Short mmCIF file of C-alpha atoms and ligand atoms in Angstrom, two decimals:
data_model
loop_
_atom_site.label_atom_id
_atom_site.label_comp_id
_atom_site.label_asym_id
_atom_site.label_seq_id
_atom_site.Cartn_x
_atom_site.Cartn_y
_atom_site.Cartn_z
CA MET A 287 -44.11 38.22 -82.26
CA SER A 288 -44.80 41.79 -81.30
CA ASN A 289 -42.90 44.40 -83.53
CA ILE A 290 -43.10 46.91 -80.05
CA LEU A 291 -39.77 47.40 -78.37
CA PRO A 292 -39.04 49.04 -75.27
CA ALA A 293 -36.73 52.56 -76.32
CA THR A 294 -33.89 51.46 -74.67
CA SER A 295 -30.27 52.76 -76.30
CA GLU A 296 -29.86 49.52 -77.80
CA ASP A 297 -33.06 49.31 -80.10
CA ILE A 298 -33.12 52.82 -80.89
CA LYS A 299 -29.46 51.81 -82.50
CA ARG A 300 -31.67 49.18 -84.21
CA ALA A 301 -34.39 51.50 -85.00
CA ALA A 302 -32.00 53.86 -86.54
CA ASP A 303 -30.06 50.84 -88.99
CA ILE A 304 -33.93 49.98 -90.08
CA ILE A 305 -34.51 53.75 -91.04
CA ARG A 306 -30.87 54.14 -92.75
CA GLU A 307 -31.99 50.73 -94.74
CA GLY A 308 -35.34 52.65 -95.86
CA GLY A 309 -37.61 50.95 -93.43
CA LEU A 310 -40.56 52.39 -91.36
CA VAL A 311 -40.36 53.02 -87.64
CA ALA A 312 -43.02 54.34 -85.34
CA PHE A 313 -41.59 56.44 -82.58
CA PRO A 314 -42.72 58.64 -79.62
CA THR A 315 -42.34 62.37 -80.29
CA GLU A 316 -43.59 64.54 -77.19
CA THR A 317 -46.90 65.50 -79.18
CA VAL A 318 -47.76 62.16 -80.81
CA TYR A 319 -46.17 59.12 -82.04
CA GLY A 320 -44.70 59.51 -85.48
CA LEU A 321 -44.32 56.94 -88.14
CA GLY A 322 -41.06 57.80 -89.65
CA ALA A 323 -38.91 57.11 -92.68
CA ASP A 324 -35.40 58.41 -93.75
CA ALA A 325 -36.66 61.91 -95.41
CA LEU A 326 -34.01 61.81 -97.89
CA ASN A 327 -35.28 58.68 -99.51
CA PRO A 328 -38.21 59.11 -101.96
CA HIS A 329 -39.04 55.18 -101.78
CA ALA A 330 -39.28 55.02 -98.21
CA VAL A 331 -41.48 58.21 -97.73
CA ALA A 332 -43.65 56.50 -100.55
CA ARG A 333 -44.26 53.50 -97.84
CA VAL A 334 -45.27 55.72 -95.63
CA PHE A 335 -48.21 57.11 -97.35
CA GLU A 336 -49.46 53.42 -98.32
CA VAL A 337 -49.08 52.45 -94.74
CA LYS A 338 -51.35 55.28 -93.43
CA ASN A 339 -53.52 55.32 -96.88
CA ARG A 340 -52.57 58.81 -97.19
CA PRO A 341 -53.25 60.89 -99.85
CA HIS A 342 -49.91 61.94 -101.68
CA PHE A 343 -51.50 65.44 -101.73
CA ASP A 344 -50.57 65.73 -97.99
CA PRO A 345 -47.12 66.90 -97.29
CA MET A 346 -45.17 65.82 -94.29
CA ILE A 347 -42.89 67.24 -91.65
CA VAL A 348 -39.31 66.55 -91.44
CA HIS A 349 -37.66 66.09 -88.16
CA ILE A 350 -34.39 67.28 -87.44
CA ASN A 351 -31.85 67.03 -83.90
CA SER A 352 -29.75 69.89 -84.71
CA LEU A 353 -30.39 73.16 -86.26
CA ALA A 354 -27.32 72.83 -88.91
CA CYS A 355 -29.79 70.62 -90.70
CA ILE A 356 -32.15 73.58 -91.76
CA GLU A 357 -29.39 75.15 -93.87
CA GLN A 358 -29.61 72.02 -95.78
CA LEU A 359 -33.04 71.76 -95.98
CA CYS A 360 -34.59 75.15 -96.22
CA LEU A 361 -33.43 77.68 -98.73
CA LYS A 362 -34.76 80.97 -96.63
CA VAL A 363 -34.48 81.25 -92.74
CA ASP A 364 -35.49 84.57 -91.55
CA GLU A 365 -35.45 86.47 -88.54
CA ARG A 366 -38.54 85.35 -87.20
CA ALA A 367 -38.16 81.83 -87.96
CA ARG A 368 -34.56 82.12 -86.07
CA ARG A 369 -36.28 83.91 -82.87
CA LEU A 370 -38.99 80.97 -83.11
CA MET A 371 -36.32 78.10 -83.41
CA GLU A 372 -34.56 79.82 -80.55
CA ARG A 373 -37.02 80.12 -78.06
CA PHE A 374 -39.32 76.69 -78.70
CA TRP A 375 -36.86 73.86 -80.14
CA PRO A 376 -36.89 71.16 -79.22
CA GLY A 377 -40.65 71.26 -79.03
CA PRO A 378 -44.23 70.86 -80.26
CA LEU A 379 -43.68 73.57 -83.09
CA THR A 380 -43.31 72.94 -86.74
CA LEU A 381 -42.57 75.71 -89.32
CA VAL A 382 -43.21 75.88 -92.90
CA LEU A 383 -40.16 77.17 -94.70
CA PRO A 384 -38.96 77.57 -98.55
CA LYS A 385 -37.73 74.11 -99.43
CA SER A 386 -34.29 73.22 -101.17
CA GLN A 387 -33.80 71.02 -103.77
CA VAL A 388 -32.34 68.41 -101.13
CA VAL A 389 -35.89 67.44 -99.95
CA PRO A 390 -37.52 65.08 -102.37
CA ASP A 391 -41.21 66.35 -103.63
CA ILE A 392 -42.98 63.40 -102.33
CA VAL A 393 -42.20 64.33 -98.52
CA THR A 394 -43.73 68.09 -99.53
CA ALA A 395 -46.34 66.55 -102.41
CA GLY A 396 -44.89 68.91 -104.88
CA LEU A 397 -45.03 72.11 -102.85
CA PRO A 398 -42.17 74.59 -103.11
CA THR A 399 -42.10 74.71 -99.07
CA VAL A 400 -40.82 72.21 -96.25
CA ALA A 401 -42.46 71.55 -92.69
CA VAL A 402 -39.56 71.14 -90.23
CA ARG A 403 -39.73 70.26 -86.58
CA MET A 404 -37.20 69.65 -83.69
CA PRO A 405 -38.88 67.60 -81.40
CA SER A 406 -37.92 67.42 -77.81
CA HIS A 407 -38.89 63.81 -76.81
CA PRO A 408 -35.31 62.33 -76.21
CA VAL A 409 -36.00 58.88 -77.87
CA ALA A 410 -37.02 60.71 -81.19
CA LEU A 411 -33.70 62.98 -80.79
CA GLU A 412 -31.73 59.94 -79.96
CA LEU A 413 -33.57 58.15 -83.18
CA ILE A 414 -32.80 60.94 -85.59
CA LYS A 415 -28.90 61.44 -84.14
CA GLU A 416 -28.41 57.47 -84.44
CA ALA A 417 -30.06 57.80 -87.78
CA GLY A 418 -28.20 60.15 -89.35
CA THR A 419 -30.76 61.75 -91.57
CA PRO A 420 -33.64 63.74 -91.01
CA ILE A 421 -36.71 61.79 -90.52
CA ALA A 422 -40.15 62.41 -92.42
CA ALA A 423 -42.60 61.43 -89.70
CA PRO A 424 -46.71 61.90 -90.33
CA SER A 425 -48.72 60.98 -86.89
CA ALA A 426 -48.60 57.23 -86.80
CA ASN A 427 -52.22 56.59 -87.39
CA LEU A 428 -54.45 55.71 -90.01
CA PHE A 429 -55.32 58.62 -92.43
CA GLY A 430 -57.90 60.45 -91.09
CA HIS A 431 -58.36 58.64 -87.86
CA LEU A 432 -57.32 59.67 -84.16
CA SER A 433 -53.76 59.95 -83.22
CA PRO A 434 -51.62 57.74 -80.98
CA THR A 435 -50.22 59.08 -78.07
CA SER A 436 -49.32 55.41 -76.74
CA ALA A 437 -47.36 52.35 -78.50
CA GLU A 438 -50.31 50.71 -78.28
CA HIS A 439 -52.34 53.12 -80.16
CA VAL A 440 -49.90 52.97 -82.73
CA ARG A 441 -50.12 48.79 -83.03
CA GLU A 442 -54.03 48.82 -83.15
CA GLN A 443 -53.83 50.78 -86.45
CA VAL A 444 -50.80 50.24 -88.43
CA GLY A 445 -48.80 47.88 -86.43
CA SER A 446 -48.52 44.91 -89.15
CA LYS A 447 -47.32 47.43 -91.28
CA VAL A 448 -44.26 48.86 -89.89
CA ASP A 449 -41.19 47.24 -88.99
CA LEU A 450 -40.66 48.66 -85.46
CA ILE A 451 -42.52 50.83 -82.98
CA LEU A 452 -40.52 52.13 -79.98
CA ASP A 453 -42.34 52.51 -77.15
CA GLY A 454 -41.70 55.72 -75.34
CA GLY A 455 -44.78 55.53 -72.84
CA LYS A 456 -47.36 58.15 -73.39
CA CYS A 457 -46.56 61.32 -74.72
CA PRO A 458 -46.69 64.22 -72.25
CA VAL A 459 -48.14 66.79 -74.46
CA GLY A 460 -50.85 64.91 -76.23
CA VAL A 461 -51.71 66.77 -79.44
CA GLU A 462 -49.97 67.58 -82.47
CA SER A 463 -47.51 70.48 -82.98
CA THR A 464 -48.62 74.06 -84.00
CA VAL A 465 -47.67 74.59 -87.55
CA ILE A 466 -46.74 78.13 -88.77
CA SER A 467 -45.96 79.18 -92.48
CA LEU A 468 -43.34 81.65 -92.69
CA THR A 469 -43.58 81.90 -96.32
CA GLU A 470 -45.00 85.05 -96.89
CA LYS A 471 -44.90 88.52 -95.20
CA GLU A 472 -47.77 87.71 -92.61
CA ALA A 473 -46.98 84.38 -90.30
CA LEU A 474 -50.01 82.11 -90.93
CA LEU A 475 -51.43 79.56 -88.23
CA LEU A 476 -51.73 76.41 -90.30
CA ARG A 477 -52.78 74.35 -87.36
CA PRO A 478 -53.45 75.05 -83.47
CA GLY A 479 -51.35 72.66 -81.53
CA GLY A 480 -49.20 71.73 -78.57
CA LEU A 481 -47.66 75.37 -78.33
CA SER A 482 -49.96 78.05 -77.83
CA LEU A 483 -50.46 80.80 -80.47
CA GLU A 484 -50.23 83.18 -77.60
CA ASP A 485 -46.52 82.41 -77.01
CA THR A 486 -45.67 82.56 -80.53
CA GLU A 487 -46.93 85.64 -80.80
CA ARG A 488 -45.14 87.00 -77.70
CA VAL A 489 -41.84 86.41 -79.95
CA ILE A 490 -42.69 87.21 -83.77
CA GLY A 491 -45.92 89.58 -83.25
CA LYS A 492 -49.42 88.96 -85.06
CA VAL A 493 -49.82 85.44 -86.56
CA LYS A 494 -52.60 85.62 -88.68
CA ILE A 495 -55.42 82.53 -88.69
CA PRO A 496 -56.20 81.90 -91.85
CA LYS A 497 -60.21 81.62 -92.63
CA SER A 498 -60.70 78.08 -93.10
CA ASN A 499 -61.35 77.40 -96.74
CA PRO A 500 -62.42 73.89 -97.02
CA LYS A 501 -62.02 73.73 -100.81
CA ARG A 502 -58.99 75.17 -100.77
CA PRO A 503 -57.45 74.39 -97.27
CA GLN A 504 -53.95 76.43 -96.48
CA SER A 505 -52.11 73.25 -95.77
CA PRO A 506 -53.42 69.92 -97.25
CA GLY A 507 -53.99 68.50 -93.78
CA GLN A 508 -56.53 71.15 -92.60
CA LEU A 509 -59.42 69.05 -93.79
CA LEU A 510 -62.52 69.59 -92.35
CA ARG A 511 -63.16 65.95 -91.10
CA HIS A 512 -60.17 64.46 -89.22
CA TYR A 513 -58.58 63.16 -86.17
CA SER A 514 -62.00 60.97 -85.96
CA PRO A 515 -63.40 58.39 -83.94
CA LYS A 516 -65.18 55.61 -85.90
CA THR A 517 -68.48 56.49 -83.80
CA PRO A 518 -70.08 59.50 -84.37
CA LEU A 519 -69.08 62.46 -82.38
CA ARG A 520 -71.16 65.60 -81.79
CA LEU A 521 -69.96 68.96 -79.70
CA LEU A 522 -72.31 69.58 -76.78
CA THR A 523 -73.44 73.06 -77.52
CA GLU A 524 -77.04 72.44 -76.48
CA GLU A 525 -79.35 69.83 -74.20
CA ILE A 526 -78.73 66.19 -75.05
CA VAL A 527 -81.50 64.04 -75.98
CA PHE A 528 -81.18 60.49 -74.40
CA GLU A 529 -83.34 58.29 -76.81
CA ASN A 530 -84.32 54.99 -75.29
CA GLY A 531 -81.58 52.18 -75.77
CA LYS A 532 -79.03 54.51 -77.17
CA ARG A 533 -75.39 54.17 -75.65
CA ILE A 534 -73.89 57.45 -74.94
CA GLY A 535 -70.43 58.19 -74.02
CA PHE A 536 -69.60 61.57 -72.83
CA LEU A 537 -66.08 63.28 -73.35
CA ALA A 538 -66.00 65.82 -70.06
CA PHE A 539 -63.83 68.58 -69.49
CA THR A 540 -63.70 68.34 -65.53
CA PRO A 541 -65.59 66.07 -63.49
CA PRO A 542 -69.46 66.34 -64.37
CA GLU A 543 -72.17 66.46 -61.44
CA GLU A 544 -74.59 64.03 -63.30
CA THR A 545 -73.21 60.66 -64.86
CA LEU A 546 -75.52 58.30 -64.66
CA SER A 547 -77.35 58.99 -67.96
CA TYR A 548 -74.27 57.79 -69.84
CA GLU A 549 -73.11 54.41 -70.65
CA MET A 550 -69.41 55.94 -70.17
CA VAL A 551 -67.68 59.03 -68.84
CA GLU A 552 -64.28 60.27 -69.64
CA VAL A 553 -62.99 63.28 -68.22
CA LEU A 554 -60.13 65.29 -70.09
CA SER A 555 -58.64 67.02 -66.75
CA PRO A 556 -60.30 66.39 -63.25
CA ARG A 557 -58.48 69.93 -61.87
CA GLY A 558 -59.88 71.78 -65.16
CA ASP A 559 -56.66 72.45 -66.45
CA LEU A 560 -55.93 72.86 -70.39
CA ARG A 561 -52.63 71.58 -70.64
CA GLU A 562 -53.85 68.23 -68.61
CA ALA A 563 -56.51 68.18 -71.03
CA ALA A 564 -54.64 68.14 -74.25
CA ALA A 565 -52.63 65.30 -72.66
CA ASN A 566 -55.72 63.24 -72.31
CA LEU A 567 -57.23 63.92 -75.39
CA PHE A 568 -56.74 61.13 -77.66
CA SER A 569 -56.13 58.49 -75.24
CA CYS A 570 -59.94 59.46 -73.95
CA LEU A 571 -61.09 59.66 -77.37
CA HIS A 572 -59.63 56.22 -77.95
CA ARG A 573 -61.13 54.66 -75.35
CA LEU A 574 -64.63 55.73 -75.80
CA ASP A 575 -64.14 54.71 -79.22
CA LYS A 576 -63.55 51.00 -78.24
CA ALA A 577 -66.76 50.82 -76.11
CA GLY A 578 -69.16 50.34 -78.90
CA LEU A 579 -71.25 53.40 -77.99
CA ASP A 580 -73.71 55.07 -80.45
CA ILE A 581 -72.66 58.04 -80.01
CA ILE A 582 -70.06 60.16 -77.78
CA TYR A 583 -70.74 63.94 -76.77
CA ALA A 584 -68.30 66.00 -76.18
CA GLU A 585 -68.28 69.04 -73.90
CA PRO A 586 -66.41 72.46 -75.28
CA VAL A 587 -63.39 73.98 -73.79
CA SER A 588 -62.46 77.46 -73.70
CA GLU A 589 -60.38 78.56 -76.39
CA GLY A 590 -57.21 80.21 -75.13
CA GLY A 591 -54.11 78.51 -74.65
CA LEU A 592 -54.09 74.80 -75.88
CA GLY A 593 -57.95 74.98 -75.93
CA ARG A 594 -57.70 76.41 -79.17
CA ALA A 595 -56.07 72.96 -80.06
CA ILE A 596 -58.54 70.76 -78.21
CA MET A 597 -61.55 72.59 -80.28
CA ASP A 598 -59.95 72.16 -83.26
CA ARG A 599 -59.61 68.60 -82.84
CA LEU A 600 -62.85 67.86 -81.71
CA CYS A 601 -64.70 70.06 -84.21
CA ARG A 602 -62.73 68.25 -86.94
CA ALA A 603 -64.00 64.92 -85.07
CA SER A 604 -67.48 65.70 -84.88
CA ARG A 605 -69.92 64.83 -87.54
CA GLU A 606 -71.64 68.21 -87.87
CA TYR A 607 -68.38 69.26 -89.44
CA CYS A 608 -68.22 66.28 -91.77
CA GLN A 609 -68.83 66.97 -95.41
CA ARG A 610 -67.20 63.80 -97.19
CA GLY A 611 -67.73 60.17 -96.02
CA GLU A 612 -64.25 59.62 -95.63
O1 LIG B 60 -46.59 66.77 -83.31
C1 LIG B 60 -46.79 66.55 -84.67
O2 LIG B 60 -46.41 67.48 -85.62
C2 LIG B 60 -46.50 64.93 -85.38
C3 LIG B 60 -45.45 64.48 -84.73
C4 LIG B 60 -45.07 63.15 -85.30
O3 LIG B 60 -44.11 64.96 -85.41
N1 LIG B 60 -46.76 65.07 -86.72
C5 LIG B 60 -48.10 65.37 -87.34
O4 LIG B 60 -47.58 64.85 -88.57
O5 LIG B 60 -48.98 65.86 -86.74
P1 LIG B 60 -48.73 64.88 -89.86
O6 LIG B 60 -48.61 64.49 -91.13
O7 LIG B 60 -50.00 64.33 -89.16
O8 LIG B 60 -49.13 66.56 -89.98
C6 LIG B 60 -48.84 67.16 -90.35
C7 LIG B 60 -49.45 68.53 -90.83
C8 LIG B 60 -50.46 68.45 -91.89
O9 LIG B 60 -51.64 69.16 -91.80
C9 LIG B 60 -49.89 68.84 -93.62
O10 LIG B 60 -50.58 69.15 -94.31
C10 LIG B 60 -49.23 70.05 -92.70
O11 LIG B 60 -48.69 69.47 -91.73
N2 LIG B 60 -47.84 70.11 -93.46
C11 LIG B 60 -46.67 69.59 -93.89
N3 LIG B 60 -45.86 70.06 -94.88
C12 LIG B 60 -46.62 71.23 -95.37
C13 LIG B 60 -46.38 72.17 -95.86
N4 LIG B 60 -45.08 71.98 -96.83
N5 LIG B 60 -47.07 73.19 -96.21
C14 LIG B 60 -48.42 73.61 -95.72
N6 LIG B 60 -48.61 72.53 -94.60
C15 LIG B 60 -47.84 71.37 -94.37
MG1 LIG B 61 -51.93 63.12 -88.58
#
């Protein structure tokens, strides 16, 4: 029997019971689907790591539905954090702040900080409210693979291992939240995402982009190869070499002039809009990955606004950046 249920009030209540009892529920957020467990229950959180095959050094985001929870989870919430929360919550922004002892170490992978976010998706907000506890949730995919932006994507990757999948349709933002660390004097961008860097800088001034050091990532999740389809993916920075018999897929930003050379073409945004492109990114990649292609070429997009998050995901997905066979 399928464990996907439409996210009606009744089924959200059922999902909340599962969370309170230590089970796992996949649920929609405005960014991507999350794989949720009671953030204050270390055993439930341990199951999330197992189901995802996620290394224990990679901490999780704690999802909340009201600002009151912040005081419970974080030791110090400074002025910058307050301004960002006021302006962008609920929404696709995660803040890393000093953690309180209420947050189990397994959630933060032993770090003295915790990542918190208030999602704007009504199903996520209602689920957290009904559960009466903050929900720890990574994206509901297997570690290193493509993030899910539909309930069906979740089912394909982890369906048999979760207690329930709440189906809330397609995620409107389509890329993960922007992660900003506020634990030091300089605000740091740990992951570009669904809220643009420019928007955050308008509220708190300069946000530093750390130089990536693959051996010592600032955020444990910043692995070079991540968000990857199974099919090799290359960024289209030069001419494609068409080899006889090779099945080539093309991930285009806007409709390409020439399509005959490709087995399959997916267009991120028919009208050339970065927001639309972000919303379609993972579903286009999921479709290309299922088509039995030999290689996928991806057209780069400009790095302004949501383009930064799109390019970050494409670079990580591409084999050129692959240093380890994950
Ligand atoms: O949009 C999202 O953020 C989605 C939805 C479900 O909310 N969640 C998500 O979670 O993308 P996940 O686990 O796939 O990515 C969380 C990122 C990882 O790169 C992790 O290393 C980083 O946040 N992170 C979590 N806690 C951290 C901490 N205390 N310090 C630094 N980085 C942290
Ligand atoms: Mg993820």
